[in-house]
CSV table of C-alpha atoms in Angstrom, one decimal:
chain,number,residue,atom,x,y,z
Y,144,MET,CA,60.8,112.3,103.1
Y,145,ILE,CA,62.9,115.2,104.1
Y,146,PRO,CA,61.7,118.7,102.9
Y,147,ILE,CA,64.7,121.0,102.3
Y,148,SER,CA,63.3,124.1,100.5
Y,149,ASP,CA,60.6,125.5,98.3
Y,150,ASN,CA,60.3,127.3,95.0
Y,151,ILE,CA,59.0,130.6,96.5
Y,152,ARG,CA,61.5,133.5,96.3
Y,153,CYS,CA,61.9,135.5,99.5
Y,154,ARG,CA,62.4,139.3,99.3
Y,155,SER,CA,64.2,139.6,102.6
Y,156,LYS,CA,66.1,137.4,105.1
Y,157,PRO,CA,63.9,135.5,107.5
Y,158,ILE,CA,65.6,136.9,110.6
Y,159,ILE,CA,62.9,136.0,113.0
Y,160,ASN,CA,62.8,132.5,111.7
Y,161,TYR,CA,66.6,132.1,112.2
Y,162,TRP,CA,66.2,133.4,115.8
Y,163,LEU,CA,63.3,131.0,116.5
Y,164,ILE,CA,65.4,128.0,115.3
Y,165,ALA,CA,68.4,129.1,117.3
Y,166,ILE,CA,66.3,129.6,120.5
Y,167,ASN,CA,64.7,126.2,120.1
Y,168,LEU,CA,68.0,124.5,119.7
Y,169,ALA,CA,69.6,126.4,122.6
Y,170,VAL,CA,66.7,125.4,124.9
Y,171,PHE,CA,66.9,121.8,123.8
Y,172,PHE,CA,70.7,121.6,124.5
Y,173,TRP,CA,69.9,123.1,127.9
Y,174,GLU,CA,67.3,120.3,128.4
Y,175,LEU,CA,70.0,117.7,127.5
Y,176,GLN,CA,72.3,119.2,130.2
Y,177,LEU,CA,69.5,119.0,132.7
Y,178,GLU,CA,68.8,115.4,131.8
Y,179,PHE,CA,72.4,114.4,132.4
Y,180,GLY,CA,72.2,116.2,135.8
Y,181,GLY,CA,68.9,114.6,136.8
Y,182,GLY,CA,67.0,117.9,136.9
Y,183,LEU,CA,65.0,117.7,133.6
Y,184,GLY,CA,61.8,116.3,135.1
Y,185,TYR,CA,61.5,119.1,137.6
Y,186,PHE,CA,62.3,121.7,135.0
Y,187,VAL,CA,59.7,120.4,132.5
Y,188,ASN,CA,57.0,119.9,135.1
Y,189,THR,CA,57.6,123.5,136.3
Y,190,TRP,CA,57.7,125.2,132.9
Y,191,GLY,CA,55.6,122.9,130.7
Y,192,VAL,CA,51.9,123.4,130.2
Y,193,ILE,CA,50.0,121.2,132.8
Y,194,PRO,CA,46.3,121.5,132.1
Y,195,ALA,CA,45.2,120.2,135.5
Y,196,GLN,CA,47.2,122.9,137.4
Y,197,ILE,CA,46.0,125.7,135.2
Y,198,SER,CA,42.3,124.6,135.5
Y,199,ALA,CA,42.6,124.1,139.3
Y,200,ALA,CA,44.2,127.6,139.7
Y,201,ILE,CA,41.5,129.3,137.6
Y,202,THR,CA,38.8,127.5,139.5
Y,203,ASP,CA,40.2,128.6,142.9
Y,204,ALA,CA,40.7,132.2,141.8
Y,205,LEU,CA,37.2,132.6,140.2
Y,206,PHE,CA,34.9,130.5,142.4
Y,207,PHE,CA,36.6,130.3,145.7
Y,208,ASN,CA,37.9,133.9,146.0
Y,209,ASN,CA,41.4,132.6,146.5
Y,210,SER,CA,43.5,135.7,145.7
Y,211,ALA,CA,46.8,133.7,146.0
Y,212,ALA,CA,45.6,131.5,143.2
Y,213,TRP,CA,45.9,134.4,140.7
Y,214,ILE,CA,49.7,134.3,141.2
Y,215,ILE,CA,49.6,130.6,140.1
Y,216,VAL,CA,47.3,131.5,137.2
Y,217,ILE,CA,49.7,134.2,135.9
Y,218,TRP,CA,52.7,131.9,136.4
Y,219,ARG,CA,51.0,129.0,134.6
Y,220,ILE,CA,49.8,131.2,131.8
Y,221,PHE,CA,53.4,132.2,131.2
Y,222,THR,CA,54.2,128.5,130.6
Y,223,LEU,CA,52.0,128.7,127.6
Y,224,PHE,CA,54.7,130.9,126.0
Y,225,PHE,CA,57.8,129.1,127.5
Y,226,GLY,CA,56.4,125.6,126.7
Y,227,ILE,CA,56.5,126.4,123.0
Y,228,PHE,CA,60.3,126.3,123.1
Y,229,LEU,CA,60.6,123.0,125.1
Y,230,HIS,CA,60.8,119.6,123.3
Y,231,GLY,CA,60.6,116.1,124.6
Y,232,SER,CA,62.6,114.1,122.0
Y,233,PHE,CA,65.2,114.4,119.3
Y,234,SER,CA,62.6,113.5,116.6
Y,235,GLN,CA,60.3,116.2,117.9
Y,236,ILE,CA,62.8,119.0,117.8
Y,237,LEU,CA,64.3,117.9,114.5
Y,238,GLY,CA,60.9,117.5,112.8
Y,239,ASN,CA,59.6,120.8,114.1
Y,240,LEU,CA,62.7,122.8,113.1
Y,241,LEU,CA,62.9,121.2,109.7
Y,242,PHE,CA,59.3,122.3,108.9
Y,243,LEU,CA,60.0,125.7,110.5
Y,244,TRP,CA,63.1,126.1,108.2
Y,245,VAL,CA,61.3,125.2,105.0
Y,246,PHE,CA,57.9,126.8,105.6
Y,247,GLY,CA,58.5,129.5,108.2
Y,248,LYS,CA,60.8,131.6,106.1
Y,249,THR,CA,58.2,132.0,103.4
Y,250,VAL,CA,55.4,132.9,105.8
Y,251,GLU,CA,57.7,135.4,107.5
Y,252,ASN,CA,58.3,137.0,104.1
Y,253,ILE,CA,54.6,137.6,103.5
Y,254,LEU,CA,53.7,138.7,107.0
Y,255,GLY,CA,56.8,140.7,107.9
Y,256,HIS,CA,59.1,140.2,110.8
Y,257,GLY,CA,57.1,141.6,113.7
Y,258,ARG,CA,53.8,140.1,112.6
Y,259,TYR,CA,55.3,136.8,112.0
Y,260,LEU,CA,56.7,136.6,115.5
Y,261,ALA,CA,53.4,137.6,116.9
Y,262,PHE,CA,51.7,135.0,114.7
Y,263,TYR,CA,54.1,132.2,115.9
Y,264,LEU,CA,53.7,133.0,119.6
Y,265,ALA,CA,49.9,133.5,119.4
Y,266,ALA,CA,49.4,130.3,117.5
Y,267,GLY,CA,51.4,128.4,120.1
Y,268,VAL,CA,49.5,130.0,123.0
Y,269,ILE,CA,46.1,129.4,121.5
Y,270,THR,CA,46.8,125.8,120.7
Y,271,GLY,CA,48.0,125.4,124.3
Y,272,LEU,CA,44.7,126.8,125.5
Y,273,ALA,CA,42.8,124.4,123.2
Y,274,GLN,CA,44.7,121.5,124.7
Y,275,ILE,CA,43.7,122.6,128.2
Y,276,LEU,CA,40.0,122.7,127.1
Y,277,VAL,CA,40.3,119.2,125.5
Y,278,GLU,CA,41.7,117.6,128.7
Y,279,PRO,CA,41.5,120.0,131.7
Y,280,SER,CA,42.4,117.3,134.2
Y,281,LEU,CA,45.6,116.2,132.4
Y,282,THR,CA,48.6,116.1,134.7
Y,283,ILE,CA,51.2,115.3,132.0
Y,284,PRO,CA,53.1,118.4,130.7
Y,285,LEU,CA,52.5,119.5,127.1
Y,286,ILE,CA,55.5,120.9,125.4
Y,287,GLY,CA,56.7,121.7,121.9
Y,288,ALA,CA,56.2,124.1,119.0
Y,289,ASN,CA,53.9,121.6,117.2
Y,290,GLY,CA,50.9,124.0,117.3
Y,291,ALA,CA,52.9,127.0,116.1
Y,292,ILE,CA,54.4,124.9,113.3
Y,293,ALA,CA,51.0,123.6,112.3
Y,294,ALA,CA,49.7,127.2,112.0
Y,295,ILE,CA,52.7,128.1,109.8
Y,296,LEU,CA,51.9,125.1,107.6
Y,297,GLY,CA,48.2,126.0,107.4
Y,298,ALA,CA,49.1,129.6,106.4
Y,299,TYR,CA,51.6,128.4,103.8
Y,300,VAL,CA,49.2,125.9,102.1
Y,301,ILE,CA,46.4,128.4,101.9
Y,302,LYS,CA,48.7,131.1,100.4
Y,303,PHE,CA,50.7,128.8,98.1
Y,304,PRO,CA,48.7,125.7,97.5
Y,305,LYS,CA,50.6,124.9,94.3
Y,306,ALA,CA,54.1,125.6,95.6
Y,307,LYS,CA,56.6,122.9,95.0
Y,308,ILE,CA,58.6,121.6,98.0
Y,309,TYR,CA,62.1,120.3,97.1
Y,310,THR,CA,62.3,117.0,99.0
Y,311,ILE,CA,64.9,114.3,99.5
Y,312,LEU,CA,63.7,110.6,99.7
Y,313,PRO,CA,66.5,108.6,101.4
Y,314,LEU,CA,66.6,104.9,100.4
Y,315,ILE,CA,69.4,103.2,102.3
Y,316,ILE,CA,72.4,104.9,100.7
Y,317,LEU,CA,70.6,106.4,97.7
Y,318,TYR,CA,69.1,109.9,98.0
Y,319,ILE,CA,66.4,110.7,95.4
Y,320,PRO,CA,65.5,114.4,94.9
Y,321,MET,CA,61.8,115.0,94.4
Y,322,GLN,CA,59.3,117.9,94.1
Y,323,ILE,CA,56.2,117.5,96.2
Y,324,PRO,CA,53.1,119.7,96.2
Y,325,ALA,CA,52.8,121.8,99.3
Y,326,PHE,CA,49.3,120.5,100.1
Y,327,PHE,CA,50.7,117.0,100.6
Y,328,TYR,CA,52.7,118.2,103.6
Y,329,ILE,CA,49.5,118.7,105.6
Y,330,PHE,CA,49.1,114.9,105.7
Y,331,TRP,CA,52.8,114.3,106.1
Y,332,TRP,CA,52.9,116.7,109.1
Y,333,PHE,CA,50.3,114.7,111.0
Y,334,GLY,CA,51.7,111.4,109.9
Y,335,GLN,CA,55.2,112.2,111.2
Y,336,GLN,CA,53.8,112.8,114.7
Y,337,LEU,CA,53.7,109.0,115.1
Y,338,PHE,CA,57.5,109.0,115.2
Y,339,TYR,CA,57.9,111.8,117.7
Y,340,GLY,CA,58.6,109.3,120.5
Y,341,ILE,CA,62.0,108.3,118.9
Y,342,GLY,CA,64.9,109.6,120.9
Y,343,SER,CA,62.7,110.6,123.9
Y,344,LEU,CA,64.3,112.4,126.8
Y,345,ASN,CA,63.9,110.9,130.3
Y,346,ILE,CA,61.3,113.2,131.8
Y,347,PRO,CA,59.9,111.8,135.1
Y,348,PRO,CA,57.5,111.0,136.5
Y,349,LEU,CA,55.0,110.5,133.6
Y,350,GLY,CA,56.8,111.8,130.5
Y,351,VAL,CA,55.2,114.5,128.3
Y,352,ASN,CA,52.7,115.1,125.5
Y,353,GLN,CA,49.7,112.8,125.6
Y,354,SER,CA,49.2,112.0,121.9
Y,355,GLY,CA,45.4,112.6,121.6
Y,356,VAL,CA,45.6,116.0,123.3
Y,357,VAL,CA,48.6,117.1,121.2
Y,358,PHE,CA,46.8,116.0,118.0
Y,359,TRP,CA,43.8,118.2,118.6
Y,360,GLY,CA,46.1,121.1,119.5
Y,361,GLN,CA,47.8,120.7,116.1
Y,362,VAL,CA,44.4,120.6,114.3
Y,363,VAL,CA,43.6,123.9,116.0
Y,364,GLY,CA,47.0,125.3,115.0
Y,365,LEU,CA,46.4,124.3,111.3
Y,366,LEU,CA,43.0,126.0,111.4
Y,367,ILE,CA,44.5,129.2,113.0
Y,368,GLY,CA,47.1,129.5,110.3
Y,369,ALA,CA,44.7,128.8,107.4
Y,370,GLY,CA,42.0,131.2,108.8
Y,371,PHE,CA,44.5,134.0,109.6
Y,372,ILE,CA,46.1,134.1,106.2
Y,373,ARG,CA,42.7,133.9,104.4
Y,374,PHE,CA,41.4,136.8,106.5
Y,375,LYS,CA,44.6,138.8,105.8
Y,376,ARG,CA,44.3,138.2,102.1
């Protein structure tokens, strides 16, 4: 099922949403160039979120009075922001941007441009921190906007539980248009994660995104979005 739009009328153009989609695409094309040049593994392991490195740096800084470790802590905390814009496969980038296109524009419309950008980035960072807490010894990079998109979906469903999502169901060469309740896409969002390995980029040495850790990050993102929009209302 491919969501393409909803029945909620937006009062203004979702400028921030357009920019987020453009930046995600630009960074992914950059990743493709690095893959062809053999530098993608180093790049992702440098700028992706690696829980073990962040945990070790914080431990050294707090408990062993290692002042140099604070530099690593600051640098690695910055990866919580940058890692939101990295993706590890074609299916991950396409799935995230599709949901961002359909649901993000409406959430931006109700939050406003600046607050929406802050919401998107904060949700991505908080879900990254949640993933670190779930598996602090993980040495595999965690990347992608999954947590931020889950927060957008959570906010959307709480605000517009009865909204209709215009959807296309492709069956071989026949495309069937459908209207699906917004609430259904909570389940579809988590279900489609099973397919995010399709078209994976070659990211040595161990790949990216351990599935169990990513799943809990998405749950946190969903709760962040639902809780924020309910509190705002």
